[in-house]
Amino acid sequence: MSHFDFSFYKKSADYVKDVIKDEPETALILGSGLGSFADEIENPVSISYSDIPNFLVSTAPSHEGRLIFGKIGNKKVICMSGRFHHYEGYSFKQLSIPIRLFKLLGVKRVILTNAAGGVNESYSPGDIMIIKDHIKLSSFSPLAGENIPEFGDRFFDVSDMYSSALRKTASEISKSCSLNFHEGVYMYFGGPQFETPAEIRMARLLGADAVGMSTVPEALTAAHCKMPVLGFSVITNMAAGVIPNSKITHEEVGEEAGKISEKFSEYIKKVIMSL
Ligand code: HPA
């Protein structure tokens, strides 16, 4: 048995269950600069990542490290404020931990948000992209290694992992939000460097609309255990080379995400309440 066996994940879940004593329906993982949504959760029970056995500790700037359970309206949610990335040194396998924790808590669906660079030239900073599919060129997978049948099958279908039903709801609700929405393809790059202009030209040729360094490992883990995913990219900047002579900075990413975070939080609340 490998180190990451079923009991490894169960140990984290048993601890959290014991603290929250309830069953969340929707889980959220919030990306760069979008952590303010966590403040919207009513009657919050907050757990520090470092208290959860077998959990990870987030090292990225602008990512907090708390798991928060509570309510949005009458809906029970659990939210990770601060996520983990491969560029922090975590393996894809380690990135399966939060999603499998959610699964074992009884979560029915997961909402993943990220900050991303716009590849599609009709996008602008401040726009939101509902993720309809992804491209990952590296062969890394959080499901590599011994399969754990309690979670899912060795080989599994991912053709509707970004659930078309959830996307339809998200798109309906976007009509009453003043932010600008698109539906598009997210392409995964490992980072931590931003992409080269040549990589972005390749991404566009391949059909990508936005690029980023997260979400895909979590979405794949969710697909394996048959949890539908609703993914959103906040376009914080145009990707490398799209605007001649401009440079991408982490500060710009955080600033742009911050500008829309209030409206986006309101929107996410409406989405959760409609589920
Ligand atoms: N590339 C990758 N990740 C990102 C970007 C980008 O341009 N912007 C925000 N996250």
XYZ file of N, CA and C and ligand atoms in Angstrom:
835
model
N 0.846 -1.207 0.000
C 0.000 0.000 0.000
C 0.879 1.254 0.000
N 0.498 2.174 -0.843
C 1.282 3.413 -0.874
C 0.925 4.275 0.333
N 1.703 5.298 0.517
C 1.497 6.262 1.587
C 0.104 6.918 1.463
N -0.304 7.197 0.208
C -1.599 7.859 -0.024
C -2.703 6.808 -0.188
N -2.989 6.061 0.866
C -4.074 5.087 0.755
C -5.359 5.712 1.307
N -6.439 4.956 1.253
C -7.735 5.502 1.648
C -7.707 6.044 3.081
N -7.038 5.315 3.964
C -7.040 5.726 5.378
C -6.296 7.048 5.597
N -5.355 7.341 4.680
C -4.625 8.617 4.750
C -5.599 9.791 4.599
N -6.476 9.679 3.599
C -7.449 10.757 3.354
C -8.527 10.778 4.438
N -8.891 9.578 4.898
C -9.964 9.462 5.889
C -9.570 10.133 7.197
N -8.281 10.095 7.478
C -7.802 10.693 8.725
C -8.077 12.209 8.745
N -7.831 12.886 7.628
C -8.148 14.326 7.537
C -9.649 14.534 7.702
N -10.430 13.720 6.984
C -11.895 13.903 6.971
C -12.484 13.663 8.359
N -11.996 12.641 9.054
C -12.537 12.336 10.391
C -12.320 13.507 11.339
N -11.151 14.135 11.210
C -10.859 15.287 12.074
C -11.848 16.426 11.789
N -12.020 16.748 10.506
C -12.885 17.876 10.125
C -14.344 17.591 10.487
N -14.787 16.367 10.236
C -16.168 15.975 10.583
C -16.436 16.194 12.062
N -15.457 15.841 12.845
C -15.567 15.958 14.288
C -15.716 17.412 14.726
N -15.073 18.323 14.001
C -15.155 19.743 14.343
C -16.463 20.346 13.839
N -16.841 20.074 12.577
C -18.005 20.778 12.003
C -19.331 20.079 12.327
N -19.285 18.783 12.581
C -20.487 18.014 12.952
C -21.669 18.269 12.021
N -21.402 18.392 10.745
C -22.451 18.670 9.768
C -21.927 18.256 8.398
N -22.824 18.284 7.384
C -22.425 17.830 6.061
C -22.561 18.942 5.019
N -21.433 19.513 4.569
C -21.522 20.555 3.542
C -21.966 19.978 2.199
N -22.710 20.789 1.423
C -23.182 20.324 0.106
C -22.275 20.830 -1.013
N -21.831 22.064 -0.858
C -20.997 22.681 -1.893
C -19.659 23.073 -1.287
N -18.578 22.739 -1.988
C -17.249 23.149 -1.542
C -16.697 24.175 -2.514
N -15.921 25.105 -1.974
C -15.290 26.120 -2.827
C -13.796 26.172 -2.558
N -13.033 26.345 -3.619
C -11.613 26.660 -3.469
C -11.391 28.001 -4.160
N -10.918 28.953 -3.380
C -10.807 30.326 -3.871
C -9.390 30.647 -4.314
N -9.273 31.277 -5.452
C -7.963 31.601 -6.015
C -7.420 32.946 -5.559
N -6.283 33.315 -6.133
C -5.555 34.551 -5.809
C -6.460 35.766 -5.688
N -6.382 36.426 -4.544
C -7.076 37.692 -4.377
C -8.577 37.577 -4.243
N -9.103 36.340 -4.212
C -10.553 36.166 -4.193
C -11.037 35.653 -2.843
N -10.138 35.654 -1.896
C -10.422 35.092 -0.578
C -11.529 35.806 0.177
N -11.908 37.023 -0.259
C -12.896 37.801 0.494
C -14.258 37.118 0.536
N -14.516 36.201 -0.387
C -15.794 35.484 -0.358
C -15.992 34.789 0.981
N -14.891 34.322 1.548
C -14.957 33.584 2.809
C -15.635 34.415 3.902
N -15.530 35.745 3.819
C -16.157 36.622 4.821
C -17.682 36.611 4.741
N -18.213 36.119 3.626
C -19.664 36.091 3.429
C -20.323 34.908 4.121
N -19.520 33.968 4.567
C -20.076 32.744 5.152
C -20.628 33.021 6.549
N -21.904 32.628 6.733
C -22.575 32.895 8.015
C -22.302 31.770 9.017
N -22.280 32.123 10.280
C -21.965 31.180 11.369
C -20.730 30.337 11.058
N -19.629 30.994 10.701
C -18.469 30.230 10.245
C -17.781 29.427 11.354
N -17.402 28.220 10.983
C -16.502 27.425 11.824
C -15.207 27.353 11.031
N -14.146 27.864 11.597
C -12.913 27.994 10.833
C -11.841 27.069 11.398
N -11.199 26.343 10.510
C -10.155 25.398 10.931
C -8.858 25.767 10.219
N -7.808 25.893 10.969
C -6.513 26.195 10.354
C -5.987 24.929 9.663
N -5.452 25.102 8.454
C -4.931 23.942 7.713
C -3.953 23.142 8.570
N -3.192 23.875 9.368
C -2.126 23.193 10.116
C -2.666 22.289 11.223
N -3.986 22.446 11.556
C -4.577 21.563 12.570
C -5.130 20.264 11.976
N -5.252 20.209 10.653
C -5.873 19.043 10.013
C -4.804 17.993 9.717
N -4.959 16.774 10.243
C -3.952 15.742 9.980
C -3.829 15.452 8.482
N -2.636 15.253 8.022
C -2.345 14.921 6.619
C -2.736 16.009 5.624
N -3.021 17.229 6.101
C -3.360 18.305 5.169
C -2.081 19.047 4.757
N -2.210 20.037 3.896
C -1.048 20.770 3.399
C -1.074 22.189 3.957
N 0.034 22.881 3.834
C 0.127 24.258 4.321
C 0.401 25.157 3.127
N -0.395 26.208 2.975
C -0.214 27.026 1.770
C 0.900 28.050 1.952
N 1.721 28.166 0.944
C 2.923 29.010 1.027
C 2.822 30.224 0.116
N 1.830 30.234 -0.795
C 1.756 31.309 -1.797
C 1.349 32.615 -1.143
N 1.954 33.721 -1.586
C 1.511 35.013 -1.072
C 0.061 35.241 -1.493
N -0.708 35.976 -0.719
C -2.124 36.302 -0.953
C -3.042 35.080 -0.873
N -2.564 33.979 -0.332
C -3.441 32.835 -0.058
C -3.438 32.604 1.447
N -4.631 32.613 2.047
C -4.713 32.330 3.472
C -4.655 30.823 3.682
N -4.758 30.374 4.894
C -4.703 28.942 5.136
C -5.781 28.452 6.065
N -7.043 28.659 5.692
C -8.131 28.225 6.563
C -9.230 27.526 5.796
N -9.790 26.528 6.453
C -10.955 25.818 5.935
C -12.144 26.361 6.719
N -13.167 26.848 6.015
C -14.287 27.486 6.695
C -15.593 26.800 6.331
N -16.301 26.335 7.345
C -17.622 25.726 7.137
C -18.681 26.695 7.623
N -19.803 26.771 6.934
C -20.902 27.624 7.384
C -22.003 27.668 6.354
N -22.765 28.758 6.374
C -23.918 28.823 5.482
C -23.905 30.050 4.591
N -24.391 29.862 3.380
C -24.717 30.954 2.463
C -26.221 30.817 2.272
N -27.001 31.747 2.842
C -28.456 31.557 2.869
C -28.746 30.281 3.638
N -29.516 29.381 3.012
C -29.786 28.114 3.707
C -28.907 26.973 3.194
N -27.842 27.320 2.451
C -26.978 26.288 1.866
C -25.717 26.097 2.702
N -25.397 24.835 2.947
C -24.199 24.530 3.727
C -22.989 24.457 2.813
N -21.985 25.254 3.128
C -20.789 25.285 2.278
C -19.522 25.058 3.107
N -18.508 24.598 2.408
C -17.184 24.542 3.012
C -16.219 25.181 2.018
N -15.327 25.993 2.536
C -14.550 26.841 1.645
C -13.082 26.818 2.042
N -12.236 26.643 1.060
C -10.799 26.769 1.302
C -10.373 28.163 0.920
N -9.948 28.917 1.897
C -9.407 30.234 1.602
C -7.900 30.069 1.557
N -7.371 29.978 0.362
C -5.951 29.645 0.190
C -5.847 28.251 -0.373
N -5.268 28.144 -1.569
C -5.160 26.826 -2.206
C -3.703 26.439 -2.376
N -3.498 25.228 -2.860
C -2.150 24.697 -3.063
C -1.855 24.580 -4.551
N -0.603 24.759 -4.888
C -0.184 24.718 -6.295
C 1.033 23.816 -6.449
N 1.169 23.283 -7.644
C 2.341 22.466 -7.962
C 3.626 23.290 -7.823
N 3.551 24.598 -8.172
C 4.786 25.419 -8.142
C 5.300 25.670 -6.734
N 4.462 25.383 -5.729
C 4.942 25.505 -4.347
C 5.812 24.310 -3.971
N 5.852 23.336 -4.851
C 6.638 22.143 -4.565
C 5.772 20.935 -4.244
N 4.463 21.110 -4.246
C 3.566 19.983 -4.005
C 3.446 19.126 -5.261
N 3.379 17.813 -5.058
C 3.181 16.915 -6.187
C 1.708 16.961 -6.595
N 1.423 16.514 -7.796
C 0.014 16.419 -8.222
C -0.766 15.527 -7.254
N -0.124 14.466 -6.793
C -0.776 13.548 -5.835
C -1.188 14.309 -4.577
N -0.299 15.142 -4.059
C -0.641 15.916 -2.853
C -1.815 16.869 -3.120
N -1.922 17.334 -4.362
C -2.989 18.276 -4.686
C -4.369 17.605 -4.706
N -4.393 16.273 -4.583
C -5.683 15.558 -4.509
C -6.297 15.660 -3.109
N -5.488 16.047 -2.126
C -5.915 15.961 -0.723
C -7.178 16.784 -0.417
N -7.239 18.076 -0.776
C -8.436 18.848 -0.418
C -9.726 18.287 -1.040
N -9.654 17.902 -2.308
C -10.861 17.422 -3.004
C -11.339 16.106 -2.389
N -10.410 15.235 -2.059
C -10.812 13.961 -1.461
C -11.351 14.158 -0.052
N -10.840 15.164 0.629
C -11.407 15.521 1.931
C -12.870 15.927 1.742
N -13.126 16.798 0.774
C -14.501 17.234 0.511
C -15.399 16.038 0.213
N -14.915 15.158 -0.637
C -15.707 13.976 -1.020
C -16.112 13.186 0.228
N -15.149 12.981 1.108
C -15.419 12.178 2.302
C -16.325 12.911 3.298
N -16.424 14.235 3.157
C -17.342 14.997 4.027
C -18.768 14.949 3.483
N -18.935 14.401 2.280
C -20.274 14.304 1.694
C -20.618 15.408 0.712
N -19.615 16.183 0.323
C -19.820 17.301 -0.615
C -20.337 16.777 -1.963
N -21.280 17.537 -2.546
C -21.921 17.097 -3.791
C -21.305 17.725 -5.047
N -20.696 18.883 -4.889
C -20.141 19.589 -6.062
C -19.076 20.565 -5.606
N -18.176 20.927 -6.501
C -17.141 21.880 -6.097
C -17.038 23.058 -7.060
N -16.884 24.220 -6.470
C -16.686 25.448 -7.244
C -15.223 25.851 -7.100
N -14.531 25.961 -8.227
C -13.113 26.302 -8.220
C -12.941 27.662 -8.892
N -12.249 28.572 -8.229
C -11.996 29.859 -8.882
C -10.492 30.086 -8.986
N -10.099 30.841 -9.990
C -8.682 31.170 -10.130
C -8.521 32.529 -10.790
N -7.324 33.043 -10.693
C -6.930 34.218 -11.471
C -6.219 33.684 -12.705
N -6.457 34.297 -13.851
C -5.882 33.763 -15.084
C -5.516 34.884 -16.037
N -4.629 34.553 -16.963
C -4.249 35.495 -18.006
C -5.142 35.294 -19.218
N -5.575 36.372 -19.829
C -6.446 36.281 -21.006
C -5.636 36.001 -22.261
N -5.992 34.927 -22.943
C -5.356 34.552 -24.210
C -6.242 35.008 -25.368
N -7.527 34.827 -25.199
C -8.515 35.262 -26.195
C -8.487 36.798 -26.240
N -8.212 37.338 -27.415
C -8.010 38.791 -27.512
C -9.291 39.596 -27.328
N -10.434 38.911 -27.303
C -11.680 39.651 -27.035
C -11.954 39.755 -25.522
N -11.106 39.126 -24.710
C -11.258 39.227 -23.251
C -10.520 40.468 -22.737
N -10.966 40.946 -21.562
C -10.289 42.079 -20.908
C -10.110 41.779 -19.435
N -9.107 42.410 -18.805
C -8.970 42.262 -17.351
C -10.272 42.665 -16.652
N -10.645 41.869 -15.671
C -11.907 42.120 -14.962
C -13.042 41.240 -15.461
N -12.847 40.585 -16.618
C -13.870 39.669 -17.133
C -13.813 38.342 -16.367
N -14.920 37.616 -16.432
C -14.985 36.290 -15.814
C -15.169 35.251 -16.916
N -14.406 34.192 -16.846
C -14.597 33.078 -17.783
C -15.126 31.861 -17.040
N -16.297 31.404 -17.441
C -16.806 30.124 -16.935
C -16.030 29.046 -17.689
N -15.354 28.162 -16.933
C -14.485 27.171 -17.588
C -15.339 26.051 -18.187
N -15.211 25.863 -19.502
C -15.988 24.774 -20.110
C -15.137 23.540 -20.363
N -13.815 23.717 -20.373
C -12.931 22.572 -20.599
C -11.502 23.039 -20.301
N -10.579 22.090 -20.283
C -9.190 22.513 -20.074
C -8.233 21.771 -20.994
N -7.034 22.329 -21.091
C -5.921 21.666 -21.784
C -4.754 21.632 -20.799
N -4.152 20.445 -20.684
C -2.943 20.307 -19.863
C -1.958 19.510 -20.700
N -0.838 20.106 -21.061
C 0.099 19.388 -21.934
C 1.019 18.450 -21.162
N 1.272 18.739 -19.884
C 2.155 17.835 -19.133
C 1.377 16.555 -18.819
N 2.115 15.460 -18.617
C 1.424 14.193 -18.374
C 1.183 13.951 -16.888
N 1.515 14.925 -16.045
C 1.239 14.769 -14.609
C -0.260 14.584 -14.380
N -0.600 13.714 -13.422
C -2.001 13.579 -13.022
C -2.045 13.275 -11.533
N -3.016 13.855 -10.815
C -3.163 13.512 -9.397
C -3.631 12.067 -9.224
N -4.079 11.450 -10.307
C -4.588 10.076 -10.226
C -3.552 9.038 -10.638
N -2.327 9.487 -10.910
C -1.263 8.533 -11.240
C -0.914 7.740 -9.982
N -0.414 6.550 -10.177
C -0.086 5.692 -9.033
C -1.253 4.772 -8.737
N -1.095 4.014 -7.681
C -2.107 3.016 -7.340
C -3.503 3.646 -7.244
N -4.490 3.043 -7.920
C -5.848 3.585 -7.853
C -6.493 3.242 -6.512
N -7.328 4.189 -6.015
C -8.076 3.916 -4.782
C -9.544 3.737 -5.175
N -10.007 2.488 -5.262
C -11.350 2.230 -5.807
C -12.469 2.873 -4.991
N -12.233 3.151 -3.692
C -13.255 3.840 -2.887
C -13.572 5.218 -3.480
N -12.621 5.796 -4.195
C -12.870 7.103 -4.811
C -13.384 6.978 -6.242
N -12.822 6.070 -7.018
C -13.260 5.969 -8.407
C -12.490 4.913 -9.171
N -12.775 4.836 -10.465
C -12.181 3.819 -11.324
C -10.786 4.231 -11.789
N -10.004 3.242 -12.126
C -8.662 3.497 -12.684
C -8.726 4.448 -13.882
N -9.582 4.085 -14.851
C -9.751 4.917 -16.048
C -11.117 5.581 -15.952
N -11.181 6.852 -16.232
C -12.457 7.549 -16.036
C -12.650 8.642 -17.071
N -13.914 8.890 -17.358
C -14.280 9.850 -18.403
C -14.220 11.273 -17.855
N -13.702 12.205 -18.649
C -13.650 13.601 -18.214
C -14.303 14.542 -19.240
N -15.192 13.980 -20.059
C -15.735 14.811 -21.138
C -16.757 15.833 -20.651
N -17.305 15.637 -19.439
C -18.229 16.654 -18.903
C -17.815 17.029 -17.474
N -16.495 17.055 -17.228
C -16.045 17.331 -15.857
C -16.432 18.729 -15.396
N -16.402 19.684 -16.316
C -16.916 21.031 -15.986
C -18.396 20.988 -16.360
N -19.180 20.493 -15.445
C -20.568 20.087 -15.672
C -21.377 21.061 -16.512
N -21.930 20.559 -17.605
C -22.718 21.430 -18.484
C -23.952 21.939 -17.751
N -24.502 21.128 -16.848
C -25.682 21.574 -16.090
C -25.321 22.753 -15.181
N -24.185 22.641 -14.489
C -23.758 23.738 -13.606
C -23.398 24.985 -14.410
N -22.795 24.773 -15.572
C -22.431 25.924 -16.411
C -23.666 26.667 -16.892
N -24.711 25.894 -17.155
C -25.963 26.507 -17.618
C -26.531 27.414 -16.518
N -26.539 26.896 -15.293
C -26.999 27.697 -14.150
C -26.131 28.945 -13.992
N -24.809 28.756 -14.057
C -23.876 29.873 -13.870
C -24.114 30.941 -14.923
N -24.376 30.511 -16.124
C -24.563 31.429 -17.230
C -25.892 32.184 -17.094
N -26.942 31.485 -16.687
C -28.244 32.124 -16.423
C -28.079 33.249 -15.407
N -27.418 32.921 -14.284
C -27.295 33.873 -13.176
C -26.383 35.039 -13.555
N -25.473 34.810 -14.488
C -24.552 35.885 -14.891
C -25.299 37.048 -15.541
N -26.505 36.765 -16.043
C -27.273 37.829 -16.716
C -27.652 38.951 -15.763
N -27.743 38.626 -14.457
C -28.105 39.673 -13.493
C -26.876 40.227 -12.768
N -25.684 39.991 -13.346
C -24.440 40.485 -12.734
C -23.802 41.448 -13.721
N -23.280 42.565 -13.222
C -22.751 43.576 -14.145
C -21.340 43.245 -14.652
N -20.743 42.175 -14.163
C -19.430 41.782 -14.699
C -19.626 41.171 -16.092
N -18.524 41.149 -16.852
C -18.573 40.652 -18.227
C -18.180 39.166 -18.248
N -19.081 38.296 -18.697
C -18.836 36.845 -18.656
C -18.544 36.256 -20.041
N -17.715 35.212 -20.034
C -17.466 34.403 -21.233
C -17.518 32.948 -20.788
N -17.554 32.050 -21.777
C -17.345 30.641 -21.473
C -16.156 30.217 -22.322
N -15.158 29.561 -21.728
C -13.975 29.256 -22.528
C -13.112 28.154 -21.955
N -12.005 27.919 -22.650
C -11.083 26.829 -22.329
C -9.883 27.384 -21.541
N -9.586 26.716 -20.416
C -8.479 27.091 -19.528
C -7.293 26.192 -19.843
N -6.150 26.779 -20.019
C -4.964 25.951 -20.247
C -4.040 26.036 -19.049
N -3.618 24.871 -18.587
C -2.777 24.762 -17.392
C -1.301 24.901 -17.733
N -0.632 25.792 -17.047
C 0.836 25.884 -17.072
C 1.306 25.780 -15.623
N 2.411 25.100 -15.412
C 2.845 24.817 -14.043
C 3.367 26.018 -13.270
N 3.897 27.018 -13.972
C 4.503 28.147 -13.284
C 5.749 27.713 -12.515
N 6.273 28.508 -11.590
C 5.735 29.804 -11.143
C 6.006 30.960 -12.111
N 6.873 30.739 -13.102
C 7.063 31.810 -14.089
C 5.784 31.992 -14.885
N 5.465 33.219 -15.256
C 4.393 33.415 -16.219
C 4.885 32.845 -17.552
N 3.972 32.674 -18.482
C 4.314 32.015 -19.744
C 5.144 32.931 -20.647
N 5.767 32.334 -21.649
C 6.463 33.149 -22.658
C 5.435 33.563 -23.718
N 5.725 34.630 -24.449
C 4.833 35.008 -25.547
C 4.634 33.856 -26.544
N 5.684 33.075 -26.806
C 5.550 31.949 -27.750
C 4.600 30.890 -27.189
N 4.687 30.643 -25.883
C 3.756 29.674 -25.274
C 2.310 30.159 -25.388
N 2.138 31.461 -25.249
C 0.771 31.999 -25.340
C 0.251 31.916 -26.780
N 1.122 32.144 -27.763
C 0.682 31.970 -29.167
C 0.294 30.517 -29.409
N 1.073 29.587 -28.828
C 0.739 28.157 -28.948
C -0.612 27.877 -28.295
N -0.806 28.423 -27.086
C -2.056 28.180 -26.345
C -3.253 28.633 -27.187
N -3.092 29.795 -27.839
C -4.199 30.323 -28.649
C -4.469 29.411 -29.843
N -3.391 28.949 -30.484
C -3.544 28.035 -31.632
C -4.257 26.745 -31.226
N -4.005 26.317 -30.008
C -4.587 25.053 -29.536
C -6.021 25.221 -29.061
N -6.479 26.457 -28.956
C -7.880 26.664 -28.561
C -8.073 27.140 -27.145
N -7.001 27.594 -26.488
C -7.152 28.104 -25.122
C -7.640 29.556 -25.141
N -8.458 29.894 -24.149
C -8.941 31.266 -23.984
C -8.278 31.961 -22.803
N -7.790 31.176 -21.842
C -7.137 31.739 -20.652
C -6.092 30.751 -20.159
N -5.090 31.259 -19.446
C -4.034 30.383 -18.905
C -3.847 30.632 -17.417
N -3.486 29.576 -16.711
C -3.237 29.726 -15.283
C -2.515 28.528 -14.694
N -2.213 28.628 -13.388
C -1.333 27.657 -12.713
C -2.057 26.812 -11.670
N -3.376 26.713 -11.778
C -4.104 25.966 -10.732
C -5.285 25.215 -11.326
N -6.213 24.826 -10.468
C -7.550 24.321 -10.830
C -7.595 22.945 -11.481
N -6.702 22.705 -12.462
C -6.754 21.443 -13.209
C -6.496 20.217 -12.318
N -5.488 20.244 -11.426
C -5.305 19.072 -10.557
C -6.541 18.788 -9.698
N -7.166 19.849 -9.186
C -8.359 19.665 -8.347
C -9.535 19.157 -9.180
N -9.708 19.736 -10.375
C -10.828 19.334 -11.226
C -10.710 17.858 -11.610
N -9.493 17.402 -11.909
C -9.299 15.993 -12.281
C -9.609 15.070 -11.103
N -9.177 15.474 -9.912
C -9.443 14.665 -8.724
C -10.953 14.579 -8.479
N -11.646 15.688 -8.704
C -13.095 15.712 -8.527
C -13.776 14.809 -9.561
N -13.304 14.866 -10.798
C -13.900 14.037 -11.851
C -13.749 12.553 -11.519
N -12.594 12.197 -10.966
C -12.348 10.791 -10.614
C -13.372 10.275 -9.612
N -13.724 11.119 -8.625
C -14.699 10.670 -7.617
C -16.112 11.188 -7.937
N -16.316 11.542 -9.203
C -17.653 11.878 -9.720
C -18.304 13.055 -9.007
N -17.489 14.063 -8.702
C -18.045 15.310 -8.167
C -18.051 16.327 -9.293
N -19.226 16.862 -9.653
C -19.269 17.874 -10.709
C -18.507 19.130 -10.300
N -17.886 19.773 -11.281
C -17.076 20.969 -11.046
C -17.697 22.166 -11.760
N -17.707 23.301 -11.050
C -18.014 24.574 -11.688
C -16.760 25.436 -11.524
N -16.140 25.819 -12.620
C -14.877 26.557 -12.552
C -15.004 27.956 -13.125
N -14.353 28.905 -12.464
C -14.343 30.288 -12.952
C -12.918 30.824 -12.985
N -12.574 31.481 -14.092
C -11.316 32.225 -14.142
C -11.643 33.700 -14.100
N -10.981 34.401 -13.203
C -11.046 35.855 -13.219
C -9.863 36.313 -14.081
N -10.159 36.974 -15.166
C -9.081 37.443 -16.049
C -8.458 38.679 -15.391
N -7.236 38.517 -14.895
C -6.599 39.614 -14.151
C -5.638 40.413 -15.026
N -5.261 39.839 -16.160
C -4.275 40.486 -17.043
C -4.381 39.822 -18.396
N -3.905 40.482 -19.423
C -3.779 39.799 -20.702
C -2.482 38.990 -20.631
N -2.514 37.780 -21.200
C -1.372 36.865 -21.100
C -0.152 37.450 -21.814
N 1.002 36.820 -21.567
C 2.294 37.348 -22.066
C 2.263 37.608 -23.575
N 2.737 38.761 -23.966
C 2.873 39.087 -25.383
C 1.613 39.624 -26.039
N 0.466 39.523 -25.352
C -0.775 39.994 -25.973
C -0.730 41.519 -26.116
N -0.225 42.177 -25.078
C -0.045 43.632 -25.145
C 1.460 43.895 -25.270
N 1.910 44.425 -26.418
C 3.355 44.587 -26.649
C 4.019 45.407 -25.534
N 5.209 45.003 -25.176
C 6.034 45.732 -24.195
C 5.427 45.852 -22.800
N 4.482 44.978 -22.464
C 3.972 45.053 -21.091
C 4.473 43.840 -20.322
N 4.589 44.004 -19.020
C 5.063 42.909 -18.172
C 3.970 42.512 -17.197
N 3.925 41.224 -16.857
C 2.920 40.727 -15.910
C 3.549 40.672 -14.525
N 2.842 41.182 -13.528
C 3.357 41.084 -12.163
C 2.300 40.464 -11.262
N 2.781 39.841 -10.191
C 1.869 39.253 -9.222
C 1.008 40.339 -8.581
N 1.571 41.528 -8.423
C 0.833 42.637 -7.802
C -0.378 43.016 -8.658
N -0.141 43.064 -9.967
C -1.217 43.406 -10.902
C -2.342 42.361 -10.819
N -1.952 41.103 -10.721
C -2.930 40.019 -10.635
C -3.805 40.212 -9.396
N -3.151 40.468 -8.247
C -3.894 40.656 -6.999
C -4.785 41.890 -7.042
N -4.260 42.958 -7.625
C -5.007 44.218 -7.707
C -6.271 44.063 -8.547
N -6.115 43.445 -9.721
C -7.266 43.276 -10.618
C -8.312 42.355 -9.999
N -7.844 41.286 -9.352
C -8.784 40.362 -8.698
C -9.532 41.108 -7.595
N -8.787 41.952 -6.864
C -9.393 42.725 -5.780
C -10.492 43.654 -6.269
N -10.300 44.239 -7.457
C -11.273 45.193 -7.993
C -12.647 44.577 -8.219
N -12.685 43.321 -8.610
C -13.979 42.709 -8.932
C -14.466 41.782 -7.810
N -13.668 41.645 -6.737
C -13.963 40.576 -5.774
C -15.324 40.746 -5.091
N -15.737 42.013 -4.874
C -17.026 42.207 -4.207
C -18.182 41.741 -5.100
N -18.165 42.206 -6.347
C -19.224 41.814 -7.300
C -19.194 40.315 -7.565
N -17.984 39.785 -7.667
C -17.854 38.355 -7.957
C -18.355 37.518 -6.780
N -18.066 37.960 -5.554
C -18.556 37.267 -4.362
C -20.084 37.256 -4.340
N -20.690 38.404 -4.670
C -22.154 38.502 -4.715
C -22.719 37.497 -5.713
N -22.049 37.434 -6.861
C -22.484 36.526 -7.918
C -22.380 35.067 -7.455
N -21.247 34.718 -6.856
C -21.035 33.335 -6.397
C -22.089 32.964 -5.345
N -22.431 33.930 -4.505
C -23.476 33.686 -3.503
C -24.788 33.304 -4.175
N -25.142 34.058 -5.211
C -26.388 33.767 -5.940
C -26.335 32.376 -6.572
N -25.179 32.048 -7.119
C -25.038 30.729 -7.748
C -25.253 29.635 -6.690
N -24.605 29.778 -5.545
C -24.716 28.753 -4.500
C -26.175 28.630 -4.044
N -26.833 29.762 -3.893
C -28.206 29.702 -3.395
C -29.149 29.055 -4.392
N -28.763 29.067 -5.656
C -29.639 28.465 -6.687
C -29.381 26.965 -6.855
N -28.370 26.435 -6.194
C -28.022 25.018 -6.423
C -28.866 24.057 -5.584
N -0.489 33.248 -16.478
C -0.590 32.260 -15.558
N -1.252 32.397 -14.415
C -1.847 33.579 -14.177
C -1.791 34.648 -15.087
C -1.070 34.471 -16.305
O -0.960 35.363 -17.154
N -2.481 35.678 -14.534
C -2.944 35.234 -13.345
N -2.578 33.976 -13.124
